[in-house]
PDB file of C-alpha atoms in Angstrom:
ATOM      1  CA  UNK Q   1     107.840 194.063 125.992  1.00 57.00           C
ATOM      2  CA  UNK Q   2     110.156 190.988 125.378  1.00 61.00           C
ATOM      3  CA  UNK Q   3     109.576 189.741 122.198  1.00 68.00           C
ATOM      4  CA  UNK Q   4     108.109 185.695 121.757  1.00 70.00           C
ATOM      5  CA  UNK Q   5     110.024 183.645 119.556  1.00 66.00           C
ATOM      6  CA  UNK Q   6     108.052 182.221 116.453  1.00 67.00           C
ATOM      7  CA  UNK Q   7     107.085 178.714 116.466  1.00 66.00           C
ATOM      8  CA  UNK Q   8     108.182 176.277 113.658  1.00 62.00           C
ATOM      9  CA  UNK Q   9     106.269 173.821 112.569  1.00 59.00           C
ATOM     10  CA  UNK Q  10     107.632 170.132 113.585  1.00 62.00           C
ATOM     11  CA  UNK Q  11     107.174 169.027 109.802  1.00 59.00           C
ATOM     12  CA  UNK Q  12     107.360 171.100 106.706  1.00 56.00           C
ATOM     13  CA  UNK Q  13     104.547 171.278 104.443  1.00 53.00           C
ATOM     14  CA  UNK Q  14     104.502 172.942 101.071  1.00 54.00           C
ATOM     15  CA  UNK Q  15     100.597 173.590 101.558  1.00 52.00           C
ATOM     16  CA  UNK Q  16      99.223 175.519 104.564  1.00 48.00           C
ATOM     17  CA  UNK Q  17      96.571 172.793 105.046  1.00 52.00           C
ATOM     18  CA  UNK Q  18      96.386 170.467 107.668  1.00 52.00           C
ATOM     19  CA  UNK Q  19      98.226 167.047 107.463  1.00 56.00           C
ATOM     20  CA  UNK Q  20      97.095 163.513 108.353  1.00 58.00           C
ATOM     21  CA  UNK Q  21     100.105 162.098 110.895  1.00 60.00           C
ATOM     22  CA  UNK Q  22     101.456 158.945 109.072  1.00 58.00           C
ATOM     23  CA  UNK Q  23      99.737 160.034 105.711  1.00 54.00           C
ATOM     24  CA  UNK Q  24     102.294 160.384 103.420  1.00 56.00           C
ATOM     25  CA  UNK Q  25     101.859 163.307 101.289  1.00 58.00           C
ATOM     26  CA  UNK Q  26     100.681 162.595  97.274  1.00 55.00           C
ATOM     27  CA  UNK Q  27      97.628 160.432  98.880  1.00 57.00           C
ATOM     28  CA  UNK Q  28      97.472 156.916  99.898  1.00 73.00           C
ATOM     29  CA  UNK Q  29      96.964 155.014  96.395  1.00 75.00           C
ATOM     30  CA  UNK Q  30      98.554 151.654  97.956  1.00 78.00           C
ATOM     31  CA  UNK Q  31      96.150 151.144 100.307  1.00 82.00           C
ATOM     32  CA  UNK Q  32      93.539 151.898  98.250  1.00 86.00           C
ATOM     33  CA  UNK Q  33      94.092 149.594  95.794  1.00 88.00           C
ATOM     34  CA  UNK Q  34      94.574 147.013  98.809  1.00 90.00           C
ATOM     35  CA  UNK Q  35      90.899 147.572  99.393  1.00 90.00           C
ATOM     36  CA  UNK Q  36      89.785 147.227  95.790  1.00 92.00           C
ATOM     37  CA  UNK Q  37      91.904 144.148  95.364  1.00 92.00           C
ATOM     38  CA  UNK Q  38      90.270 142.689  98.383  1.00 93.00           C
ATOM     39  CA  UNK Q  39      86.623 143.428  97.033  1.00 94.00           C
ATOM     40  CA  UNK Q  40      87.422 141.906  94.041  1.00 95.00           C
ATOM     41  CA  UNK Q  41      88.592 139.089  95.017  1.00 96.00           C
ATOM     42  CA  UNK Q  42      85.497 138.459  97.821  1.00 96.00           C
ATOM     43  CA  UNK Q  43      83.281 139.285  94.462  1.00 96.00           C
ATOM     44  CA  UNK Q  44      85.208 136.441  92.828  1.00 96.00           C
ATOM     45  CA  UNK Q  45      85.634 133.881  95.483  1.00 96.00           C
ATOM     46  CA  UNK Q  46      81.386 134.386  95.858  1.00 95.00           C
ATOM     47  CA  UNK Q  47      80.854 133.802  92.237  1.00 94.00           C
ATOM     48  CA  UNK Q  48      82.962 130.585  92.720  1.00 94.00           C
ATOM     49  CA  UNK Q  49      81.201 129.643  95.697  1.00 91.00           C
ATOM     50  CA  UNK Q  50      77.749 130.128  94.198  1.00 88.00           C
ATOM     51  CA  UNK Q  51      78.885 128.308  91.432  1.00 87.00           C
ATOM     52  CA  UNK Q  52      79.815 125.144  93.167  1.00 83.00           C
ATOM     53  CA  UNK Q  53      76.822 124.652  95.137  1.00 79.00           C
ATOM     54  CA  UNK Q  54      74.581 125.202  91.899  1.00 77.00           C
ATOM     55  CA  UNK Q  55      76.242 122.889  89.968  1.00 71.00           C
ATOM     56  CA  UNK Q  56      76.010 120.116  92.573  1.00 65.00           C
ATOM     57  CA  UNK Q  57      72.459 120.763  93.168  1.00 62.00           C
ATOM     58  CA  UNK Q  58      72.134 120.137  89.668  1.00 63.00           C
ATOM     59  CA  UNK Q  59      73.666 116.929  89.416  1.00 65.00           C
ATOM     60  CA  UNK Q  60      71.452 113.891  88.553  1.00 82.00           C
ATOM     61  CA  UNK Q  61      73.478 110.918  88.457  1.00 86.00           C
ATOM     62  CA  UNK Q  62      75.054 109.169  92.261  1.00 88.00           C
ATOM     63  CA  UNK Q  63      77.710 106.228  91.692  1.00 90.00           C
ATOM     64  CA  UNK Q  64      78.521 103.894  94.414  1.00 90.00           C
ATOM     65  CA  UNK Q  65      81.585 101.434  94.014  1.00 92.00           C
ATOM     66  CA  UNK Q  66      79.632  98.223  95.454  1.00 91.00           C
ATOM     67  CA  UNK Q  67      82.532  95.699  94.948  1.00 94.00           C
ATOM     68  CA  UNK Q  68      84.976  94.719  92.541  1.00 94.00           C
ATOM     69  CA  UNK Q  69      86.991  91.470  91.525  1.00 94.00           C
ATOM     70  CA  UNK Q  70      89.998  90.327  89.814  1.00 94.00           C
ATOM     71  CA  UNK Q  71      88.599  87.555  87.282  1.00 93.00           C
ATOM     72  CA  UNK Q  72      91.930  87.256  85.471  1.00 93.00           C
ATOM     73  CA  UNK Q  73      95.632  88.938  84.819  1.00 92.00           C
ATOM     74  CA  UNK Q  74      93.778  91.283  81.828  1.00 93.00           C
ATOM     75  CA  UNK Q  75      90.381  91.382  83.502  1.00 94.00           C
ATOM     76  CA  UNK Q  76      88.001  92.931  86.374  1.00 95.00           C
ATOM     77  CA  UNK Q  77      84.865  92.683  87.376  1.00 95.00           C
ATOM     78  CA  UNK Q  78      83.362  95.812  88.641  1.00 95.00           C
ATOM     79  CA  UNK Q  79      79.718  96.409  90.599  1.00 95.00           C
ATOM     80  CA  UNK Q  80      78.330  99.599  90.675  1.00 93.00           C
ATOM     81  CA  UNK Q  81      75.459 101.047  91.941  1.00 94.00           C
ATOM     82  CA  UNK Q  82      73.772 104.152  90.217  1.00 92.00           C
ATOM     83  CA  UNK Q  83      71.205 106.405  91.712  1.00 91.00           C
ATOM     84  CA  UNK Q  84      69.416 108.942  89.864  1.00 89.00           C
ATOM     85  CA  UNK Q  85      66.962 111.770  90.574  1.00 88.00           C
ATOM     86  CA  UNK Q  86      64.974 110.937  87.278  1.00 87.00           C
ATOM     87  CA  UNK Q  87      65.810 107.830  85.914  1.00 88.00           C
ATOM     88  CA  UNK Q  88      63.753 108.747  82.396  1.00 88.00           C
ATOM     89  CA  UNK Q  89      66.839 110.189  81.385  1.00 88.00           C
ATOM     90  CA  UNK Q  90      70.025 108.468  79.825  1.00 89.00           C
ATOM     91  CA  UNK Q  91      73.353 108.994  82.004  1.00 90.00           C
ATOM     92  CA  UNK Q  92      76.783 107.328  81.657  1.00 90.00           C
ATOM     93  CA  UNK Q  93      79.674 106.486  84.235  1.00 93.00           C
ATOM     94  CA  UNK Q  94      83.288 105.797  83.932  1.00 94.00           C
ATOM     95  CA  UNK Q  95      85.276 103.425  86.280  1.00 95.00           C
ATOM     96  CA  UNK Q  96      88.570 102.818  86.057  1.00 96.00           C
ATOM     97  CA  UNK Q  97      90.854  99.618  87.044  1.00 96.00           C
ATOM     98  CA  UNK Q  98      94.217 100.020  89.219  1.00 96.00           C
ATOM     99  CA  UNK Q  99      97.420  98.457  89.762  1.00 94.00           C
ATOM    100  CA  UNK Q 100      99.265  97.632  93.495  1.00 93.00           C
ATOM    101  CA  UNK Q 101     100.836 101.175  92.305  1.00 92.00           C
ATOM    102  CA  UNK Q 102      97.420 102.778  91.778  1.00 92.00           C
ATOM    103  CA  UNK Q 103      98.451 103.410  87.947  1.00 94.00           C
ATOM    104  CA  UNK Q 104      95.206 103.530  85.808  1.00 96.00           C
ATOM    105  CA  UNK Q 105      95.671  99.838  83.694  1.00 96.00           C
ATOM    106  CA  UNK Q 106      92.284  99.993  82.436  1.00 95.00           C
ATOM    107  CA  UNK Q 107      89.236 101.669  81.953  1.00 95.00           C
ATOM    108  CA  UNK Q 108      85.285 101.604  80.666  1.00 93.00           C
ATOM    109  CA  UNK Q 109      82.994 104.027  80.180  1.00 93.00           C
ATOM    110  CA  UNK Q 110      79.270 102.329  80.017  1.00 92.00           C
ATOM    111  CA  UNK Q 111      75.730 104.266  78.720  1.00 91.00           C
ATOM    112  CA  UNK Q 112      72.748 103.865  81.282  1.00 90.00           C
ATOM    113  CA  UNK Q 113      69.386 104.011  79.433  1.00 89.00           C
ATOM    114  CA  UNK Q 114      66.375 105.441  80.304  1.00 88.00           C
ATOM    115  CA  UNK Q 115      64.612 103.269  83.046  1.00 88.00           C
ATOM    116  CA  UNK Q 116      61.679 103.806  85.953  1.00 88.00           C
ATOM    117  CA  UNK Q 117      64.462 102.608  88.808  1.00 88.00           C
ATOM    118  CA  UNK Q 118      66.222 105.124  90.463  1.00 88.00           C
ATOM    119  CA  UNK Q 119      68.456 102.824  91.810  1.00 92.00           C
ATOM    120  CA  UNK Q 120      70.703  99.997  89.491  1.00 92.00           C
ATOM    121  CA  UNK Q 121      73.226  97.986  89.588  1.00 93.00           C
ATOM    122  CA  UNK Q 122      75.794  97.696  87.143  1.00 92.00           C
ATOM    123  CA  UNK Q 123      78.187  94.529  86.621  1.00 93.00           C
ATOM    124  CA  UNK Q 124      81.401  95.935  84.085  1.00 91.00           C
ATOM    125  CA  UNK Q 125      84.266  93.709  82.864  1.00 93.00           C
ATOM    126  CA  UNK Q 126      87.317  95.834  82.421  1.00 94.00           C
ATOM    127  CA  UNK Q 127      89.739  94.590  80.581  1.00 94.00           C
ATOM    128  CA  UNK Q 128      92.978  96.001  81.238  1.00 95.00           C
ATOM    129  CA  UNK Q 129      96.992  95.989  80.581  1.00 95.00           C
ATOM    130  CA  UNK Q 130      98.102  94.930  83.822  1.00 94.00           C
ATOM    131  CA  UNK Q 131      97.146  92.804  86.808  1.00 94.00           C
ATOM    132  CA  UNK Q 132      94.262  95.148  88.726  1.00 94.00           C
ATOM    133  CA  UNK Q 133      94.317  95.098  92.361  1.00 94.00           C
ATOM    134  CA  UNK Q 134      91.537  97.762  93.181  1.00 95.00           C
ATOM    135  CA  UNK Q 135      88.856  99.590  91.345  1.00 95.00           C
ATOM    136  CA  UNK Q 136      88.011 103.399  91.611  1.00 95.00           C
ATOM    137  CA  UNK Q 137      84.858 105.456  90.137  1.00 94.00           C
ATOM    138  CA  UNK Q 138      86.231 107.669  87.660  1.00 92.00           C
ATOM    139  CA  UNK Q 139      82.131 109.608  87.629  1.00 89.00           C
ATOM    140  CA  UNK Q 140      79.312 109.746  85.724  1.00 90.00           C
ATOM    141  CA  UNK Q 141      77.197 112.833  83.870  1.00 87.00           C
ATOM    142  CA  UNK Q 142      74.093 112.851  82.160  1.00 84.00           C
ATOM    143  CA  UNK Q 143      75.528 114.762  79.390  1.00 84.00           C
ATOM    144  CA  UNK Q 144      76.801 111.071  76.667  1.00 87.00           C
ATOM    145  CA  UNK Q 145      79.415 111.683  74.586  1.00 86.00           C
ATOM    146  CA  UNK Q 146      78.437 111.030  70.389  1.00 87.00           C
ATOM    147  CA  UNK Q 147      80.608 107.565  70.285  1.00 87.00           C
ATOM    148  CA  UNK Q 148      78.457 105.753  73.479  1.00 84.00           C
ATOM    149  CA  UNK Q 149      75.476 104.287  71.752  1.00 82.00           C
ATOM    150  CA  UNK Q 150      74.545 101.361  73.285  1.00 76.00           C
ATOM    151  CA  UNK Q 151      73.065 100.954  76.564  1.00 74.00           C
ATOM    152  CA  UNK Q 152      74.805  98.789  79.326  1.00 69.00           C
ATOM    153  CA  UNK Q 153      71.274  96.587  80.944  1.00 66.00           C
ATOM    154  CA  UNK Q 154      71.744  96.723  85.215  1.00 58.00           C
ATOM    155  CA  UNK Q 155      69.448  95.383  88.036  1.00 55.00           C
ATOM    156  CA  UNK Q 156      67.083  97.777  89.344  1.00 50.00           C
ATOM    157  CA  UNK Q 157      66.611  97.532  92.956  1.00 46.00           C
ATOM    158  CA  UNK Q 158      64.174  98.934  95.015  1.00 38.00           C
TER     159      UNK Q 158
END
């Protein structure tokens, strides 16, 4: 009888189980915290995401820039147009003035009272440090500050 030489195994192992190929030995940690880092942050970017579109279906107060005018070096006149889903309550807006460089050179915030239109229109003088070439809706919230008291009046239209 001629005697078979004994295989050896291609790759040491210090257990006698079987080995994954391309599984390094100790486990695969790194890859598994790939996977939890990836859950995580789909978890996180839905919680943003959910967040966003609940917030602006929440939001009760629309401006629209309807024209603006230079009336002198320190001065602009400013149109706007503010819709609302329910007009009964008080909102307030901010628009700001700009120079040729679009710096901010001036800038009033203005209280919109309670009203039955859903739809007004705002004229605002802004007085401001420079010459203004532009205007620019800053936004509005229906949450007023303590220091806006007074109401600015608009035109409802319908």
């Amino acid at each position: 009888m001629s005697e078979q030489p004994t295989r050896r195994a291609r790759y040491s192992s210090k257990s006698s189980s079987a080995r994954r190929v391309g599984v390094p030995e100790g486990g695969n940690w790194g890859s598994k915290m790939v996977a939890i880092g990836a859950v995580v942050i789909a978890i996180v970017a839905v919680v943003v995401i959910g967040r966003y579109f609940y917030q602006s279906s929440q939001i009760n107060v629309t401006p629209t820039l309807a024209e603006f005018e230079r009336v002198a070096d320190d001065e602009m006149r400013v149109a706007v147009d503010v819709s609302r889903k329910d007009p009964s309550l008080p909102a307030y807006c901010i628009v700001t003035a700009l120079s040729y460089d679009k710096d901010e050179v001036g800038r009033r915030e203005f209280l919109i009272g309670a009203s039955d239109a859903s739809l007004e229109r705002f004229e605002i003088i802004i007085p401001t440090r420079k010459p203004a070439v532009a205007a620019k809706m800053y936004g509005c919230s229906s949450t007023i500050p303590s220091y806006l008291t007074e109401p600015t009046n608009g035109v409802a239209h319908q």
